[in-house]
PDB file of C-alpha atoms in Angstrom:
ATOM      1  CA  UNK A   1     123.397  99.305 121.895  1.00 40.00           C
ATOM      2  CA  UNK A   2     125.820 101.703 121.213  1.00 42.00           C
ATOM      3  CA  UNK A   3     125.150 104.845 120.706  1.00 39.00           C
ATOM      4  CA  UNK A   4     127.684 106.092 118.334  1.00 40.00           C
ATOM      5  CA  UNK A   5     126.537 103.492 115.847  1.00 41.00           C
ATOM      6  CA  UNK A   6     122.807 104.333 116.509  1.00 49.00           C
ATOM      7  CA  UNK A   7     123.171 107.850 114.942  1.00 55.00           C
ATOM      8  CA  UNK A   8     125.488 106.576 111.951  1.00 68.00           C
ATOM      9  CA  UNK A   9     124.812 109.310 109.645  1.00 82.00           C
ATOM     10  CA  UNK A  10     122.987 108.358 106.344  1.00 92.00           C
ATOM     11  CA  UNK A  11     123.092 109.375 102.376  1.00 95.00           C
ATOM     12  CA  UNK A  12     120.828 109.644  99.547  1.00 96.00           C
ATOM     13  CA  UNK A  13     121.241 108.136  96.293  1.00 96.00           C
ATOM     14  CA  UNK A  14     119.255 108.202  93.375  1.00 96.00           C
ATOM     15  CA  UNK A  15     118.295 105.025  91.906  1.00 97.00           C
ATOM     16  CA  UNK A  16     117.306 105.314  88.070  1.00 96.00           C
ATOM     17  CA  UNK A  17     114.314 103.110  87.349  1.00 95.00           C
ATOM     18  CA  UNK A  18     111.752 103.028  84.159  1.00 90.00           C
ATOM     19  CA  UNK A  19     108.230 104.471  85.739  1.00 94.00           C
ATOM     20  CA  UNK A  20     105.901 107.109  84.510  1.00 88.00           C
ATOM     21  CA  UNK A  21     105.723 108.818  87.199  1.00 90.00           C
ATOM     22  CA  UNK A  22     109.047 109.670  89.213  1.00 95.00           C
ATOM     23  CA  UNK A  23     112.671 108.629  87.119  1.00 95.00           C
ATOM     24  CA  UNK A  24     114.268 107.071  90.151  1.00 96.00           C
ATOM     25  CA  UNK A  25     113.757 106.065  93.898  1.00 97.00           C
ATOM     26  CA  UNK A  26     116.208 107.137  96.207  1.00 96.00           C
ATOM     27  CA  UNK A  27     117.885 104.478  98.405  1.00 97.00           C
ATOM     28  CA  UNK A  28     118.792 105.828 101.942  1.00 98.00           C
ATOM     29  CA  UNK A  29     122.309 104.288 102.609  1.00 98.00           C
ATOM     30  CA  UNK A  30     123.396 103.515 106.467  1.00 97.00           C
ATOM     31  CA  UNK A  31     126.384 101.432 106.550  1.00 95.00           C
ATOM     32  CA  UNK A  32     128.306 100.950 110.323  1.00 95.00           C
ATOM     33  CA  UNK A  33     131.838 100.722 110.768  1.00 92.00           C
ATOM     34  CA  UNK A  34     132.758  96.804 110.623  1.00 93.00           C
ATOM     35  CA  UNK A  35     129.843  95.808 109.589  1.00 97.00           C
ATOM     36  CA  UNK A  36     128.931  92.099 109.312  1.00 98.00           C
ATOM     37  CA  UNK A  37     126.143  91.550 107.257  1.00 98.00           C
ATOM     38  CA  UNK A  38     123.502  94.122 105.051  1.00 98.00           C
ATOM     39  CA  UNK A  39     119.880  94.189 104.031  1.00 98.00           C
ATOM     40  CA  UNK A  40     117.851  95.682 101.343  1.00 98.00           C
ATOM     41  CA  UNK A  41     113.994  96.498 103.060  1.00 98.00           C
ATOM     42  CA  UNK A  42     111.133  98.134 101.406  1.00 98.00           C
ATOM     43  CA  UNK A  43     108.009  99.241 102.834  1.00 98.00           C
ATOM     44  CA  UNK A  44     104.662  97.574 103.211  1.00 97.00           C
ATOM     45  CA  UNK A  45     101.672  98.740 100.777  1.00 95.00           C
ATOM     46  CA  UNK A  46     100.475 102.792 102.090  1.00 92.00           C
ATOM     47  CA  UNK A  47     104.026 103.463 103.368  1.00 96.00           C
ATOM     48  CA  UNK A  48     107.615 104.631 102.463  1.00 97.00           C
ATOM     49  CA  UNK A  49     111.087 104.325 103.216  1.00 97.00           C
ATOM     50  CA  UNK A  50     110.887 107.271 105.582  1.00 97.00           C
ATOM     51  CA  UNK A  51     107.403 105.897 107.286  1.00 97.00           C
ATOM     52  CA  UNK A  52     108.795 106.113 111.400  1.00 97.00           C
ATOM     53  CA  UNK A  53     108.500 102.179 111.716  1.00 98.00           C
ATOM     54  CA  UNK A  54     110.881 101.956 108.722  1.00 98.00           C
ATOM     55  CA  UNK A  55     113.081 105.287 110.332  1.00 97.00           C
ATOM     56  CA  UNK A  56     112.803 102.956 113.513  1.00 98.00           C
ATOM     57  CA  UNK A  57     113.736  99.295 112.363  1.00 98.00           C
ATOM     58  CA  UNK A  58     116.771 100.970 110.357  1.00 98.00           C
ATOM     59  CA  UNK A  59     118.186 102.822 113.436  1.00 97.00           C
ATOM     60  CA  UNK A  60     118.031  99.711 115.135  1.00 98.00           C
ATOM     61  CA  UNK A  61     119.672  97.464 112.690  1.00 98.00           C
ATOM     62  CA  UNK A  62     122.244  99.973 112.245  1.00 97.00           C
ATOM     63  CA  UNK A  63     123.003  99.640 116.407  1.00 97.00           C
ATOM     64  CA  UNK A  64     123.269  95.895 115.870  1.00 98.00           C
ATOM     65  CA  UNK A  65     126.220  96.543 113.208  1.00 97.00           C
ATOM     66  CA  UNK A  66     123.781  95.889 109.942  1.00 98.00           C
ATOM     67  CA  UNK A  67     124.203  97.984 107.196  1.00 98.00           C
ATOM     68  CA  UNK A  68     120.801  99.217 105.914  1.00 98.00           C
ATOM     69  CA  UNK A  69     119.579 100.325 102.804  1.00 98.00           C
ATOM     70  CA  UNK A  70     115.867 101.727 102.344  1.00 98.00           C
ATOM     71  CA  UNK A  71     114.168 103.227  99.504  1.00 98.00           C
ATOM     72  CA  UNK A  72     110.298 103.737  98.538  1.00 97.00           C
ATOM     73  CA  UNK A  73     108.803 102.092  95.480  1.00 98.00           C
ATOM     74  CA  UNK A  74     107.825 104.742  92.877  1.00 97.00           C
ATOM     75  CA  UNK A  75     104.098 105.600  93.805  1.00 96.00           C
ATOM     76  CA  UNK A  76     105.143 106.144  97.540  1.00 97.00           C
ATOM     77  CA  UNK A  77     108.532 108.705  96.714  1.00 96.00           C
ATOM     78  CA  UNK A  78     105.435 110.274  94.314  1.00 95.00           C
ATOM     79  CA  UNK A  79     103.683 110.766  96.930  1.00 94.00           C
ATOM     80  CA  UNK A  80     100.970 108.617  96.573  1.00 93.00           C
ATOM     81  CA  UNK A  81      98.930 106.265  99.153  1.00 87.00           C
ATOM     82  CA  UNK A  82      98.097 103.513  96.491  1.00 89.00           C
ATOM     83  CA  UNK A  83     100.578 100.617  96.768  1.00 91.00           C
ATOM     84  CA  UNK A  84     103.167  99.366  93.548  1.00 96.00           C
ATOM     85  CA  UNK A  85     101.353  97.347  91.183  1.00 96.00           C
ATOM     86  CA  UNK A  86     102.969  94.003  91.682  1.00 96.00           C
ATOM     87  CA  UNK A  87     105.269  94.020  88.175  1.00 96.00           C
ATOM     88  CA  UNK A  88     105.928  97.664  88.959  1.00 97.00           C
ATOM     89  CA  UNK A  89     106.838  96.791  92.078  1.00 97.00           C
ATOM     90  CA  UNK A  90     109.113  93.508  91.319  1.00 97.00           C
ATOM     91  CA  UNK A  91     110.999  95.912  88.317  1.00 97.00           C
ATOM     92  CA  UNK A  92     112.414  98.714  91.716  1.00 98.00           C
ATOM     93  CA  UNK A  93     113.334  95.124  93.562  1.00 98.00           C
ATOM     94  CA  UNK A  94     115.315  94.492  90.729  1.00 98.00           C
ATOM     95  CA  UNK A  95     117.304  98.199  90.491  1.00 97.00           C
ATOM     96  CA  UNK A  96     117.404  98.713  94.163  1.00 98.00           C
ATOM     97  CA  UNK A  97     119.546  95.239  94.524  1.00 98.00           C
ATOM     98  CA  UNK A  98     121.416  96.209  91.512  1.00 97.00           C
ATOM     99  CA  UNK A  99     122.591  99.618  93.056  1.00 97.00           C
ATOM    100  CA  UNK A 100     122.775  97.889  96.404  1.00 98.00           C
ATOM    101  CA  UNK A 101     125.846  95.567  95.790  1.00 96.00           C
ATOM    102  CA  UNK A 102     128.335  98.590  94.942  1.00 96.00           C
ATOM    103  CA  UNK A 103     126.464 100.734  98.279  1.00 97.00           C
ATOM    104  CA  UNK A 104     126.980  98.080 100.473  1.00 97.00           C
ATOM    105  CA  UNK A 105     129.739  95.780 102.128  1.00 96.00           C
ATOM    106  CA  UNK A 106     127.935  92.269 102.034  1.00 97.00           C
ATOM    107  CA  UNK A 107     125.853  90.339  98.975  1.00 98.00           C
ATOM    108  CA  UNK A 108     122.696  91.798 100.895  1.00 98.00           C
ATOM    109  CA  UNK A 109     119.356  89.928 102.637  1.00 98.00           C
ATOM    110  CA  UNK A 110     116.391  91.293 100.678  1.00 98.00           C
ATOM    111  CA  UNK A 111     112.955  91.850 102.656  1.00 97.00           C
ATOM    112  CA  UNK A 112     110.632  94.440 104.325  1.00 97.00           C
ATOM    113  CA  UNK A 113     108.006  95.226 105.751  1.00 98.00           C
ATOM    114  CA  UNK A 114     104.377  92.938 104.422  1.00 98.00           C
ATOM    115  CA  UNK A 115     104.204  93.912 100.974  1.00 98.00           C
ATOM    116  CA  UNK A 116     107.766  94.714 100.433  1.00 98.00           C
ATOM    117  CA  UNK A 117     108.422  91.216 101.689  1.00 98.00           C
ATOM    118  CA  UNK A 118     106.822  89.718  99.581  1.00 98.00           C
ATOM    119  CA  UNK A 119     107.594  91.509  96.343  1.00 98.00           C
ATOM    120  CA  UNK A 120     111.351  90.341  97.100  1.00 98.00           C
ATOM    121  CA  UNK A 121     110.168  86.926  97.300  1.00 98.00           C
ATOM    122  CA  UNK A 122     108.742  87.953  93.501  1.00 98.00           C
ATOM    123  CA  UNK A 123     111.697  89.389  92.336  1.00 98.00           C
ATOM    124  CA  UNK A 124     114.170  86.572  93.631  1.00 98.00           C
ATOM    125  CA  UNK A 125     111.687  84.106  92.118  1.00 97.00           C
ATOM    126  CA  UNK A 126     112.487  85.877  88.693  1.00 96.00           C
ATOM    127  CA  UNK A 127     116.051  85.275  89.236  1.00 97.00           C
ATOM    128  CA  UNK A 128     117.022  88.515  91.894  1.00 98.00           C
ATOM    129  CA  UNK A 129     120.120  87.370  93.353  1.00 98.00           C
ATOM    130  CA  UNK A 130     120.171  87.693  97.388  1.00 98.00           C
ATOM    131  CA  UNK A 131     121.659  86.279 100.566  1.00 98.00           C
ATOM    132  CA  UNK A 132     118.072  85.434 101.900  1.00 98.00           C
ATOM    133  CA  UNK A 133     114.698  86.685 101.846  1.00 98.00           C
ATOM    134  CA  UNK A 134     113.514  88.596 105.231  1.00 98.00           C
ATOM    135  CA  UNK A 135     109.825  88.956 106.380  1.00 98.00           C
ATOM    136  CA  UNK A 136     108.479  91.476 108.766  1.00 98.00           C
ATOM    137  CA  UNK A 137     105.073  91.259 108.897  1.00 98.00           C
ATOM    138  CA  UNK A 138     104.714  88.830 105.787  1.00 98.00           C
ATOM    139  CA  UNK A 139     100.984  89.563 104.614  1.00 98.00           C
ATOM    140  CA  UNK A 140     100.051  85.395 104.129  1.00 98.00           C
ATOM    141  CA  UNK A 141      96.210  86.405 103.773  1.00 97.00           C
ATOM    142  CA  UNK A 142      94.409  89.136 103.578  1.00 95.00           C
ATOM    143  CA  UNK A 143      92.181  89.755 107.374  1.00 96.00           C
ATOM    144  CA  UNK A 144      89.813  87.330 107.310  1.00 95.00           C
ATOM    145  CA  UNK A 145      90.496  85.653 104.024  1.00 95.00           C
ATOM    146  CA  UNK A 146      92.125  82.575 105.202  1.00 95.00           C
ATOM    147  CA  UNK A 147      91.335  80.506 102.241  1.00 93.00           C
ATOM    148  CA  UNK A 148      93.341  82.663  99.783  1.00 94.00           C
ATOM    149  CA  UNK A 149      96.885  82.148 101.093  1.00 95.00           C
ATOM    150  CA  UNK A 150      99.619  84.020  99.142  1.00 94.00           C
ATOM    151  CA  UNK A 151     102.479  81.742  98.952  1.00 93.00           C
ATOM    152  CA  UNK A 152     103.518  82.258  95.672  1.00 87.00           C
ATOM    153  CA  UNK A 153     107.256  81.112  94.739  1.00 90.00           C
ATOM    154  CA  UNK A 154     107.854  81.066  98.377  1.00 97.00           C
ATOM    155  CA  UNK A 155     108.338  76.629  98.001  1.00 95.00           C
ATOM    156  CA  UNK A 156     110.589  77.470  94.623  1.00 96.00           C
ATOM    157  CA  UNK A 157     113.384  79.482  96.274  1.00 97.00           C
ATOM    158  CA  UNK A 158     116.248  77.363  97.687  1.00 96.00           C
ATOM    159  CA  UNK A 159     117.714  80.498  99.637  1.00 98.00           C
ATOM    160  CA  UNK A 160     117.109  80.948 103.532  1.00 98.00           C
ATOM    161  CA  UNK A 161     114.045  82.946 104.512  1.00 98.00           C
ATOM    162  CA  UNK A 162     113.338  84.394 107.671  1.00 98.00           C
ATOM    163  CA  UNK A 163     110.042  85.713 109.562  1.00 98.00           C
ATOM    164  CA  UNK A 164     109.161  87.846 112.278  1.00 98.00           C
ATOM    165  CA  UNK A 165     105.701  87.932 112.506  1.00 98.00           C
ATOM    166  CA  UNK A 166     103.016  88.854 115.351  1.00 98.00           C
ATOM    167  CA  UNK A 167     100.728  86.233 117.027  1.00 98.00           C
ATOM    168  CA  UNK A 168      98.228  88.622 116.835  1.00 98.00           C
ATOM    169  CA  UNK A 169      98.692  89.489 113.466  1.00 98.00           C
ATOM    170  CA  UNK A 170      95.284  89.304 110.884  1.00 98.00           C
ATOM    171  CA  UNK A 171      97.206  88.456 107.625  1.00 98.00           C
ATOM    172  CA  UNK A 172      98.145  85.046 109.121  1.00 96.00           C
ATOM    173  CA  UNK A 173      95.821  82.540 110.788  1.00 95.00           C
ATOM    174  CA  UNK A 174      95.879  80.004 113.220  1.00 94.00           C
ATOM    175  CA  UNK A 175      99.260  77.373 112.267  1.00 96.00           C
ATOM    176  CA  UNK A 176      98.867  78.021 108.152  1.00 97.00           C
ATOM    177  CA  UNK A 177     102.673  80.215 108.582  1.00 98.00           C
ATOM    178  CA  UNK A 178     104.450  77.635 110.670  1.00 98.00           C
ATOM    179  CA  UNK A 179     102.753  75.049 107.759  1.00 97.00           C
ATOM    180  CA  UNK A 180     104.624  76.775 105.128  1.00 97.00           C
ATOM    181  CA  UNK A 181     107.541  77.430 106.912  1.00 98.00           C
ATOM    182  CA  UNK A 182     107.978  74.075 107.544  1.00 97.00           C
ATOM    183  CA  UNK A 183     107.515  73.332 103.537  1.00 97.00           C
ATOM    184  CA  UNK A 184     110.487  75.801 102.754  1.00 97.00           C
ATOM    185  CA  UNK A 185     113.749  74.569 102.029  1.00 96.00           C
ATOM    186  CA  UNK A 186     115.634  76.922 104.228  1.00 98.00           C
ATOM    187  CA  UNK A 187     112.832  78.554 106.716  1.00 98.00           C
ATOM    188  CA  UNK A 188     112.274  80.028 109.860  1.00 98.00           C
ATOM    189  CA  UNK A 189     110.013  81.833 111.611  1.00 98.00           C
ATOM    190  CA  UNK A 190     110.235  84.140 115.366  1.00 98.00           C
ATOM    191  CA  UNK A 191     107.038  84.426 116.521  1.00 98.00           C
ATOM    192  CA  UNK A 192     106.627  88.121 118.302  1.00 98.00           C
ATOM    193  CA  UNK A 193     103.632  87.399 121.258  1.00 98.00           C
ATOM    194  CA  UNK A 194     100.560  89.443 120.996  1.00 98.00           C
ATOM    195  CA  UNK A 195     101.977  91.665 118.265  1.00 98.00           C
ATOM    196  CA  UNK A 196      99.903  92.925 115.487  1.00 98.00           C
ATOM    197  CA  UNK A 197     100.891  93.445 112.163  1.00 98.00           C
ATOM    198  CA  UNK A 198     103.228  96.423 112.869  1.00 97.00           C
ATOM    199  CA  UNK A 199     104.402  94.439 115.955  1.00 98.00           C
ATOM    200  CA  UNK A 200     102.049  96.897 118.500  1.00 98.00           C
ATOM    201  CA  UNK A 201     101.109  95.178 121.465  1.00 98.00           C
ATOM    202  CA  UNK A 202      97.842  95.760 123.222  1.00 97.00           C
ATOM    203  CA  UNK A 203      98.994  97.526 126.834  1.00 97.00           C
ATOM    204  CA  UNK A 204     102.611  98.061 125.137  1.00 96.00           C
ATOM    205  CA  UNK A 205     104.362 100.725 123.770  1.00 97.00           C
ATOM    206  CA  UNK A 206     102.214 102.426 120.566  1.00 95.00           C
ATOM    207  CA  UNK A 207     104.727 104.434 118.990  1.00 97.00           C
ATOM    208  CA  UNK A 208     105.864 102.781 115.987  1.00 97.00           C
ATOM    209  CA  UNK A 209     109.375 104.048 115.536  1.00 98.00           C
ATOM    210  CA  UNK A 210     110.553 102.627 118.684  1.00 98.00           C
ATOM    211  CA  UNK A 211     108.673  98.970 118.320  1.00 98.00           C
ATOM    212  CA  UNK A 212     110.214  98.876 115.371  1.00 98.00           C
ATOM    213  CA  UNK A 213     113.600  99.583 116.443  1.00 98.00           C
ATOM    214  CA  UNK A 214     113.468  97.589 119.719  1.00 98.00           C
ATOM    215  CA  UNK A 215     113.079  94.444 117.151  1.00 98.00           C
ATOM    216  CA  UNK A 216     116.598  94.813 115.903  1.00 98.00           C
ATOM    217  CA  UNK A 217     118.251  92.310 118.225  1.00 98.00           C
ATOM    218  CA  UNK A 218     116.041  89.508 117.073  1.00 98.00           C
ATOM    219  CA  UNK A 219     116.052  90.418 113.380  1.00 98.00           C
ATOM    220  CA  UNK A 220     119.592  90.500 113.284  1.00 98.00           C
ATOM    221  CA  UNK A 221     119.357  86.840 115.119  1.00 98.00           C
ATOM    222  CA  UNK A 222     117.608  85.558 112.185  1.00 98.00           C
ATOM    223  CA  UNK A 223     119.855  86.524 109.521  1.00 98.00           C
ATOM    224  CA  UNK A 224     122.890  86.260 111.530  1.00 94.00           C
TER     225      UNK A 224
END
């Protein structure tokens, strides 16, 4: 990975959404020389675009020649632990992408990590326009709740949409994500062995920053 293109400096810029409690979120911007493809990625529910697995995945991507934009949904840049309520949530989808497509080169992939995932599948399934949908960590179940799947919209959207998930991870059980991926009209899913739902591996390395941005290589595989 070359180094150069690991530290490509980032910027800040303010993205004006309708919320009580903060006026905008601001979308971190790393874009690589030559790049070939970009992504929009949120964070899951308790964390924030600066959250070290996020810091790490984005670093990564970066390295693999992805431009990268980040930003937290309102309640997170406030400083608060509670996740996005779900419309909330689907409305800063909806401004981030807008911004996005005059930040970066490409029409970008929209994903993120678990619950930011999933609230781009929500937005795109209200008509958010995207390359593809990315998954890291998509939160199918809650632990141990099996029976209530959360597949909404996923079987509606005709665009590509891409996993990485752990075998190991407690929001998916047994074959119920290769089921649905399997259903979806443009689906596919990279199974990371033993890795738990922030891709940790019992005996391997803990720190999340780096798991996170040793994934790049096989991210960028699935959207390339």
């Amino acid at each position: 990975m070359d180094a150069q293109r690991r530290t490509e400096p980032s910027r800040i810029v303010a993205v004006a959404i309708e919320h009580p409690t903060v006026p905008h979120v601001d979308a971190i911007v790393q874009a690589p020389d030559a790049a070939w493809a970009s992504v929009v990625l949120l964070h899951g529910a308790g964390g924030s675009a600066t959250h070290p697995w996020m810091e790490g995945v984005a670093r990564g991507l970066v390295g693999e020649g992805v431009a990268v934009l980040r930003a937290s949904f309102p309640n997170a840049q406030a400083g608060k632990r509670q996740p996005e309520r779900a419309p909330s949530a689907i409305a800063t989808w909806h401004a981030v992408m807008a911004a996005a497509r005059d930040l970066l080169p490409h029409e970008p992939w929209a994903g993120g990590k678990s619950f930011g995932g999933r609230m781009a599948a929500a937005a795109v399934a209200e008509g958010m326009p995207a390359a593809g949908l990315l998954y890291l960590g998509y939160p199918l179940h809650a632990p141990g709740k099996p029976e209530r799947v959360r597949d909404e919209h996923l079987e509606g959207i005709r665009l590509p949409q891409r996993f990485l998930q752990g075998t190991n991870d407690p929001f998916q059980s047994g074959d119920l994500l290769d089921g649905l991926v399997e259903r979806l009209p443009d689906g596919h899913v990279d199974w990371v062995t033993g890795g738990d739902h922030s891709f940790l591996v019992a005996g391997g390395d803990r720190d999340p920053e780096r798991v996170a941005e040793a994934l790049a290589p096989r991210i960028a595989a699935l959207i390339r």
